[in-house]
Amino acid sequence: MGFGTTGKILRVDLTYGSIREETFNETIYRCYPGGKALAGYLMLRELPQHTDPLSPGNILILATGLLTGAPLATTTRFTATARSPLTGAYGESEAGGFWGPELKMAGYEAIIMTGRAPSPVYLSINNGRIQLKDAHHLWGQDPDKVQTKIREELGDTKISVLQIGIAGENLVKYASLTHNMRHYNGRNGMGAVMGSKNLKAVAVHSSNNRYSDIAHDARALAELGKRLSKQYKDHPQSWALHEKGTMPLVGGLNSAGMLPTNNFNSGVFDGVDNIRWEAFDKEILVGRQSCYACSIRCKPEVQVDGRYKVSQKYGGPEYEAVAGFGSNCGVDDLQAVAKANELCNRYVMDTISTSATIAFAMDCFEHGIINLEETGGLELRFGNANAMLQAIEWIARRKGFGDLLAEGTLRTAQTIGGGAVDLAIQVKGQELSMHDPRGKANVGLGFAVSEIGADHLVSMHDTLFQNDKSIAFQGAKALGIRNAFPATVLNDEKVEQYFLCENWVSLEKVLGFCYFGPAPRSFIQVDEVIEAVQAATGWNIDLEELLLIGERATNLARVFNTREGFTRADDTLPKRLFTPLDAGPLKGVTFQYKEFNDALTTLYKIKGWNPATGIPTYQRLESLGLGWTVRESGMQENG
Ligand code: SF4
């Protein structure tokens, strides 16, 4: 009987090839129980200030959540954390799938990678045997070959292989990680960090252990798991996810006037019928896959044998990739969109940042800021699918104009000049996900304030809380959400809703829950999350303590950014979002600078951060048990 953790972390020094275990006591885990919190704790404790993200000095942390691998639907996630080469800020990227549960079963809460291997290696953790192995022959190879080869070498067809692709080897600033060729730590360039360490892959498998070995009350956890495995069928949003994945968002957001189109120039896409769910289902969808222990099975598999050839082996695009390479690049060819997604998965690059960077380049081309000479002959006009696909190849290989695009929108814009920065749809250097904040005000607040740069999974989306009769709204009441508002409203109560939901979503990343598991978005109710933590740990823990853990994790990342020089001035939105939408139901709607700045001030006050600087106050950090971070980070005690 345990408290839901193995207690152990693994330290791998790639420079010297040394590997050792370390055990943390229960007191540490009660404050930083896993995932985002544990990684944040380690980042502040161990990473020196101003470390170059692609130097051997950066650390790469792979950390499971407290409940990762528990016999509960959607407890699948692990985080990859390092200083981000894309933003220079706190870098973090979660993935579901199977690798996190495998690491937990192998007996570790986290792996901390330091240094740089003298030549390419991979790490194998296989039924208790841990080794660094030569990876010369795997460098430059596609993920399917790498996975097959590693499985052959280790004689284990089930081992879960987390790896970088050639984008990571080439230090593309938004290179990602993939495992089992279906699951991605997409954001913030964690693949480039791993590539800079000459680390090709981390393969993990353990056939001997189960989560029940470390759970406080394995029987209670199993009973809860049985209940939850059916519960999603009674929840409309979870059932819709099971039936159609995230693809219905394409048509839904277009009808609402907020489908990112032509680099966020519009919220309505003329070619939407060719890329919406109905076309996707009819033309390219061939199957579905799932993550560990999850009956929702929301992940699509596609195949194309037409204008383009797309293999099922890399899974298939979800909403973000379809909107990113579809409407936001002005492309209404679903086969081309599927091909673009396949290329990103093959080269292991973030589909959001890749598509957004190409959309930005198209905007620059359309404005005459760049021309054919500068692009090396690529006619980067909105709707040019072949140019889009060529650009992906060039980015991954850092060839020609692709070498510049591989730096992301902000650096590319700063290099190009000529007003390009105004067309870069990014925050802190990270490209926006495919959600237009002019239609969802709190999503905009999240894009601005997020420590990792713009991302759509830092709080809940306003659209869930427009109707107080909806099941999502009912599920949110336990968190303190009291009143429904239109999604475009940004008043003080909406800001408070943002704060409550941000702490909850942060907690999900600590526990290892998929965003599509717990309420208000989905079917696992707030009291069932508490029940799960109590059964796993034996702790007498309540919602208040859990929300504080979520808030603590966010503050760890915030302190990290403060240490690196980020301030309120970095919590902003791209200029374009302060111009009105041009068509559809939201025609004329925009963010107002004053309203946005007032909301930011209100949020800082709620969070206990200095409203002028955005820096957490010493008093707030003390109350979160983070007084030590002030001394570690060199922040002033008066905030
Ligand atoms: S809801 Fe989808 S993404 Fe989340 S754990 Fe289940 S299958 Fe994976």
mmCIF file of N, CA, C and O in Angstrom, residues 308-367:
data_model
loop_
_atom_site.group_PDB
_atom_site.id
_atom_site.type_symbol
_atom_site.label_atom_id
_atom_site.label_comp_id
_atom_site.label_asym_id
_atom_site.label_seq_id
_atom_site.Cartn_x
_atom_site.Cartn_y
_atom_site.Cartn_z
ATOM 1 N N TYR A 308 -3.281 13.005 -52.981
ATOM 2 C CA TYR A 308 -2.110 12.795 -52.129
ATOM 3 C C TYR A 308 -2.225 11.400 -51.535
ATOM 4 O O TYR A 308 -3.314 10.834 -51.479
ATOM 5 N N LYS A 309 -1.119 10.867 -51.088
ATOM 6 C CA LYS A 309 -1.134 9.564 -50.399
ATOM 7 C C LYS A 309 -0.857 9.818 -48.915
ATOM 8 O O LYS A 309 0.156 10.434 -48.567
ATOM 9 N N VAL A 310 -1.754 9.366 -48.075
ATOM 10 C CA VAL A 310 -1.574 9.558 -46.628
ATOM 11 C C VAL A 310 -1.745 8.214 -45.944
ATOM 12 O O VAL A 310 -2.764 7.534 -46.123
ATOM 13 N N SER A 311 -0.729 7.840 -45.157
ATOM 14 C CA SER A 311 -0.758 6.533 -44.497
ATOM 15 C C SER A 311 -1.444 6.616 -43.131
ATOM 16 O O SER A 311 -1.272 7.591 -42.395
ATOM 17 N N GLN A 312 -2.140 5.548 -42.805
ATOM 18 C CA GLN A 312 -2.820 5.435 -41.505
ATOM 19 C C GLN A 312 -1.824 5.342 -40.348
ATOM 20 O O GLN A 312 -2.179 5.576 -39.194
ATOM 21 N N LYS A 313 -0.563 4.994 -40.670
ATOM 22 C CA LYS A 313 0.374 4.678 -39.584
ATOM 23 C C LYS A 313 0.699 5.872 -38.688
ATOM 24 O O LYS A 313 1.198 5.698 -37.589
ATOM 25 N N TYR A 314 0.430 7.104 -39.172
ATOM 26 C CA TYR A 314 0.682 8.277 -38.318
ATOM 27 C C TYR A 314 -0.603 8.834 -37.708
ATOM 28 O O TYR A 314 -0.644 9.998 -37.302
ATOM 29 N N GLY A 315 -1.654 8.048 -37.639
ATOM 30 C CA GLY A 315 -2.901 8.516 -37.016
ATOM 31 C C GLY A 315 -3.671 9.406 -37.969
ATOM 32 O O GLY A 315 -3.907 9.053 -39.130
ATOM 33 N N GLY A 316 -4.045 10.580 -37.496
ATOM 34 C CA GLY A 316 -4.810 11.480 -38.358
ATOM 35 C C GLY A 316 -4.965 12.829 -37.704
ATOM 36 O O GLY A 316 -4.718 12.991 -36.502
ATOM 37 N N PRO A 317 -5.392 13.840 -38.486
ATOM 38 C CA PRO A 317 -5.520 15.192 -37.930
ATOM 39 C C PRO A 317 -6.736 15.330 -37.028
ATOM 40 O O PRO A 317 -7.774 14.712 -37.273
ATOM 41 N N GLU A 318 -6.594 16.146 -36.006
ATOM 42 C CA GLU A 318 -7.735 16.507 -35.171
ATOM 43 C C GLU A 318 -8.091 17.956 -35.499
ATOM 44 O O GLU A 318 -7.530 18.538 -36.424
ATOM 45 N N TYR A 319 -9.005 18.532 -34.723
ATOM 46 C CA TYR A 319 -9.484 19.880 -35.050
ATOM 47 C C TYR A 319 -8.348 20.872 -35.288
ATOM 48 O O TYR A 319 -8.343 21.615 -36.282
ATOM 49 N N GLU A 320 -7.385 20.925 -34.370
ATOM 50 C CA GLU A 320 -6.342 21.959 -34.456
ATOM 51 C C GLU A 320 -5.607 21.897 -35.798
ATOM 52 O O GLU A 320 -5.336 22.929 -36.416
ATOM 53 N N ALA A 321 -5.265 20.682 -36.236
ATOM 54 C CA ALA A 321 -4.520 20.554 -37.496
ATOM 55 C C ALA A 321 -5.405 20.873 -38.689
ATOM 56 O O ALA A 321 -4.946 21.469 -39.671
ATOM 57 N N VAL A 322 -6.679 20.481 -38.640
ATOM 58 C CA VAL A 322 -7.571 20.745 -39.773
ATOM 59 C C VAL A 322 -7.831 22.243 -39.917
ATOM 60 O O VAL A 322 -7.786 22.796 -41.023
ATOM 61 N N ALA A 323 -8.065 22.924 -38.794
ATOM 62 C CA ALA A 323 -8.242 24.375 -38.876
ATOM 63 C C ALA A 323 -6.918 25.057 -39.233
ATOM 64 O O ALA A 323 -6.886 26.015 -40.007
ATOM 65 N N GLY A 324 -5.818 24.550 -38.678
ATOM 66 C CA GLY A 324 -4.513 25.170 -38.906
ATOM 67 C C GLY A 324 -4.077 25.102 -40.365
ATOM 68 O O GLY A 324 -3.707 26.118 -40.963
ATOM 69 N N PHE A 325 -4.102 23.890 -40.936
ATOM 70 C CA PHE A 325 -3.673 23.734 -42.328
ATOM 71 C C PHE A 325 -4.829 23.963 -43.307
ATOM 72 O O PHE A 325 -4.596 24.126 -44.501
ATOM 73 N N GLY A 326 -6.063 23.936 -42.784
ATOM 74 C CA GLY A 326 -7.227 24.187 -43.629
ATOM 75 C C GLY A 326 -7.555 25.673 -43.663
ATOM 76 O O GLY A 326 -6.890 26.458 -44.329
ATOM 77 N N SER A 327 -8.565 26.056 -42.895
ATOM 78 C CA SER A 327 -9.056 27.440 -42.974
ATOM 79 C C SER A 327 -7.979 28.488 -42.720
ATOM 80 O O SER A 327 -7.927 29.514 -43.399
ATOM 81 N N ASN A 328 -7.081 28.243 -41.758
ATOM 82 C CA ASN A 328 -6.123 29.314 -41.424
ATOM 83 C C ASN A 328 -5.044 29.503 -42.497
ATOM 84 O O ASN A 328 -4.404 30.539 -42.553
ATOM 85 N N CYS A 329 -4.859 28.480 -43.347
ATOM 86 C CA CYS A 329 -3.990 28.653 -44.523
ATOM 87 C C CYS A 329 -4.840 28.845 -45.781
ATOM 88 O O CYS A 329 -4.302 28.848 -46.905
ATOM 89 N N GLY A 330 -6.165 28.945 -45.613
ATOM 90 C CA GLY A 330 -7.056 29.155 -46.756
ATOM 91 C C GLY A 330 -7.154 27.949 -47.674
ATOM 92 O O GLY A 330 -7.515 28.078 -48.844
ATOM 93 N N VAL A 331 -6.856 26.755 -47.151
ATOM 94 C CA VAL A 331 -6.844 25.533 -47.969
ATOM 95 C C VAL A 331 -8.121 24.746 -47.711
ATOM 96 O O VAL A 331 -8.399 24.369 -46.569
ATOM 97 N N ASP A 332 -8.899 24.472 -48.765
ATOM 98 C CA ASP A 332 -10.156 23.734 -48.562
ATOM 99 C C ASP A 332 -10.064 22.322 -49.129
ATOM 100 O O ASP A 332 -11.079 21.721 -49.495
ATOM 101 N N ASP A 333 -8.851 21.795 -49.202
ATOM 102 C CA ASP A 333 -8.620 20.445 -49.722
ATOM 103 C C ASP A 333 -8.254 19.539 -48.542
ATOM 104 O O ASP A 333 -7.130 19.595 -48.020
ATOM 105 N N LEU A 334 -9.206 18.705 -48.140
ATOM 106 C CA LEU A 334 -9.013 17.866 -46.951
ATOM 107 C C LEU A 334 -7.865 16.868 -47.131
ATOM 108 O O LEU A 334 -7.155 16.542 -46.176
ATOM 109 N N GLN A 335 -7.678 16.417 -48.359
ATOM 110 C CA GLN A 335 -6.576 15.474 -48.607
ATOM 111 C C GLN A 335 -5.225 16.168 -48.371
ATOM 112 O O GLN A 335 -4.305 15.578 -47.804
ATOM 113 N N ALA A 336 -5.122 17.408 -48.818
ATOM 114 C CA ALA A 336 -3.875 18.159 -48.600
ATOM 115 C C ALA A 336 -3.672 18.419 -47.104
ATOM 116 O O ALA A 336 -2.544 18.353 -46.599
ATOM 117 N N VAL A 337 -4.754 18.704 -46.409
ATOM 118 C CA VAL A 337 -4.668 18.941 -44.962
ATOM 119 C C VAL A 337 -4.178 17.671 -44.257
ATOM 120 O O VAL A 337 -3.303 17.729 -43.376
ATOM 121 N N ALA A 338 -4.735 16.522 -44.663
ATOM 122 C CA ALA A 338 -4.307 15.248 -44.063
ATOM 123 C C ALA A 338 -2.836 14.985 -44.372
ATOM 124 O O ALA A 338 -2.092 14.466 -43.531
ATOM 125 N N LYS A 339 -2.408 15.358 -45.565
ATOM 126 C CA LYS A 339 -0.990 15.165 -45.936
ATOM 127 C C LYS A 339 -0.092 16.054 -45.075
ATOM 128 O O LYS A 339 0.964 15.628 -44.597
ATOM 129 N N ALA A 340 -0.532 17.311 -44.888
ATOM 130 C CA ALA A 340 0.254 18.234 -44.057
ATOM 131 C C ALA A 340 0.402 17.681 -42.641
ATOM 132 O O ALA A 340 1.483 17.724 -42.045
ATOM 133 N N ASN A 341 -0.682 17.131 -42.108
ATOM 134 C CA ASN A 341 -0.651 16.545 -40.769
ATOM 135 C C ASN A 341 0.304 15.353 -40.730
ATOM 136 O O ASN A 341 1.105 15.204 -39.801
ATOM 137 N N GLU A 342 0.236 14.522 -41.757
ATOM 138 C CA GLU A 342 1.121 13.349 -41.809
ATOM 139 C C GLU A 342 2.589 13.767 -41.841
ATOM 140 O O GLU A 342 3.442 13.180 -41.159
ATOM 141 N N LEU A 343 2.898 14.809 -42.645
ATOM 142 C CA LEU A 343 4.294 15.274 -42.716
ATOM 143 C C LEU A 343 4.776 15.767 -41.350
ATOM 144 O O LEU A 343 5.889 15.463 -40.928
ATOM 145 N N CYS A 344 3.929 16.531 -40.663
ATOM 146 C CA CYS A 344 4.321 17.014 -39.325
ATOM 147 C C CYS A 344 4.554 15.836 -38.380
ATOM 148 O O CYS A 344 5.496 15.854 -37.567
ATOM 149 N N ASN A 345 3.689 14.835 -38.468
ATOM 150 C CA ASN A 345 3.843 13.675 -37.586
ATOM 151 C C ASN A 345 5.082 12.859 -37.950
ATOM 152 O O ASN A 345 5.769 12.317 -37.082
ATOM 153 N N ARG A 346 5.368 12.796 -39.232
ATOM 154 C CA ARG A 346 6.548 12.042 -39.674
ATOM 155 C C ARG A 346 7.834 12.760 -39.243
ATOM 156 O O ARG A 346 8.789 12.126 -38.803
ATOM 157 N N TYR A 347 7.847 14.078 -39.361
ATOM 158 C CA TYR A 347 9.054 14.828 -38.981
ATOM 159 C C TYR A 347 9.023 15.234 -37.510
ATOM 160 O O TYR A 347 9.998 15.724 -36.972
ATOM 161 N N VAL A 348 7.872 15.014 -36.865
ATOM 162 C CA VAL A 348 7.636 15.277 -35.439
ATOM 163 C C VAL A 348 7.800 16.774 -35.111
ATOM 164 O O VAL A 348 8.725 17.207 -34.425
ATOM 165 N N MET A 349 6.842 17.524 -35.644
ATOM 166 C CA MET A 349 6.766 18.975 -35.396
ATOM 167 C C MET A 349 5.345 19.292 -34.952
ATOM 168 O O MET A 349 4.383 18.665 -35.410
ATOM 169 N N ASP A 350 5.224 20.338 -34.153
ATOM 170 C CA ASP A 350 3.919 20.775 -33.666
ATOM 171 C C ASP A 350 3.044 21.241 -34.841
ATOM 172 O O ASP A 350 3.422 22.154 -35.578
ATOM 173 N N THR A 351 1.879 20.629 -34.999
ATOM 174 C CA THR A 351 1.010 21.014 -36.121
ATOM 175 C C THR A 351 0.485 22.439 -35.941
ATOM 176 O O THR A 351 0.269 23.147 -36.926
ATOM 177 N N ILE A 352 0.276 22.868 -34.695
ATOM 178 C CA ILE A 352 -0.269 24.222 -34.485
ATOM 179 C C ILE A 352 0.765 25.272 -34.904
ATOM 180 O O ILE A 352 0.488 26.151 -35.720
ATOM 181 N N SER A 353 1.972 25.179 -34.377
ATOM 182 C CA SER A 353 2.981 26.195 -34.697
ATOM 183 C C SER A 353 3.407 26.106 -36.166
ATOM 184 O O SER A 353 3.659 27.140 -36.801
ATOM 185 N N THR A 354 3.489 24.891 -36.706
ATOM 186 C CA THR A 354 3.893 24.765 -38.117
ATOM 187 C C THR A 354 2.860 25.433 -39.014
ATOM 188 O O THR A 354 3.198 26.252 -39.880
ATOM 189 N N SER A 355 1.588 25.096 -38.810
ATOM 190 C CA SER A 355 0.551 25.660 -39.685
ATOM 191 C C SER A 355 0.441 27.174 -39.485
ATOM 192 O O SER A 355 0.290 27.926 -40.448
ATOM 193 N N ALA A 356 0.549 27.627 -38.243
ATOM 194 C CA ALA A 356 0.418 29.065 -37.979
ATOM 195 C C ALA A 356 1.590 29.839 -38.569
ATOM 196 O O ALA A 356 1.427 30.969 -39.043
ATOM 197 N N THR A 357 2.776 29.235 -38.547
ATOM 198 C CA THR A 357 3.946 29.913 -39.129
ATOM 199 C C THR A 357 3.791 30.027 -40.642
ATOM 200 O O THR A 357 4.120 31.056 -41.247
ATOM 201 N N ILE A 358 3.259 28.988 -41.271
ATOM 202 C CA ILE A 358 3.044 29.039 -42.724
ATOM 203 C C ILE A 358 1.932 30.048 -43.049
ATOM 204 O O ILE A 358 2.045 30.831 -44.005
ATOM 205 N N ALA A 359 0.864 30.058 -42.257
ATOM 206 C CA ALA A 359 -0.214 31.040 -42.481
ATOM 207 C C ALA A 359 0.327 32.464 -42.366
ATOM 208 O O ALA A 359 -0.031 33.348 -43.154
ATOM 209 N N PHE A 360 1.198 32.679 -41.390
ATOM 210 C CA PHE A 360 1.832 33.996 -41.221
ATOM 211 C C PHE A 360 2.665 34.352 -42.461
ATOM 212 O O PHE A 360 2.590 35.479 -42.981
ATOM 213 N N ALA A 361 3.444 33.377 -42.968
ATOM 214 C CA ALA A 361 4.272 33.630 -44.163
ATOM 215 C C ALA A 361 3.374 33.941 -45.366
ATOM 216 O O ALA A 361 3.701 34.806 -46.194
ATOM 217 N N MET A 362 2.233 33.245 -45.461
ATOM 218 C CA MET A 362 1.296 33.520 -46.552
ATOM 219 C C MET A 362 0.772 34.964 -46.459
ATOM 220 O O MET A 362 0.654 35.673 -47.454
ATOM 221 N N ASP A 363 0.484 35.383 -45.232
ATOM 222 C CA ASP A 363 -0.013 36.745 -45.016
ATOM 223 C C ASP A 363 1.046 37.760 -45.450
ATOM 224 O O ASP A 363 0.739 38.765 -46.106
ATOM 225 N N CYS A 364 2.304 37.487 -45.078
ATOM 226 C CA CYS A 364 3.402 38.385 -45.479
ATOM 227 C C CYS A 364 3.514 38.428 -46.999
ATOM 228 O O CYS A 364 3.742 39.491 -47.584
ATOM 229 N N PHE A 365 3.365 37.272 -47.634
ATOM 230 C CA PHE A 365 3.465 37.205 -49.106
ATOM 231 C C PHE A 365 2.329 38.005 -49.740
ATOM 232 O O PHE A 365 2.545 38.794 -50.661
ATOM 233 N N GLU A 366 1.122 37.804 -49.233
ATOM 234 C CA GLU A 366 -0.050 38.515 -49.786
ATOM 235 C C GLU A 366 0.096 40.033 -49.605
ATOM 236 O O GLU A 366 -0.375 40.806 -50.420
ATOM 237 N N HIS A 367 0.766 40.450 -48.529
ATOM 238 C CA HIS A 367 0.971 41.885 -48.278
ATOM 239 C C HIS A 367 2.193 42.435 -49.023
ATOM 240 O O HIS A 367 2.509 43.619 -48.889
#
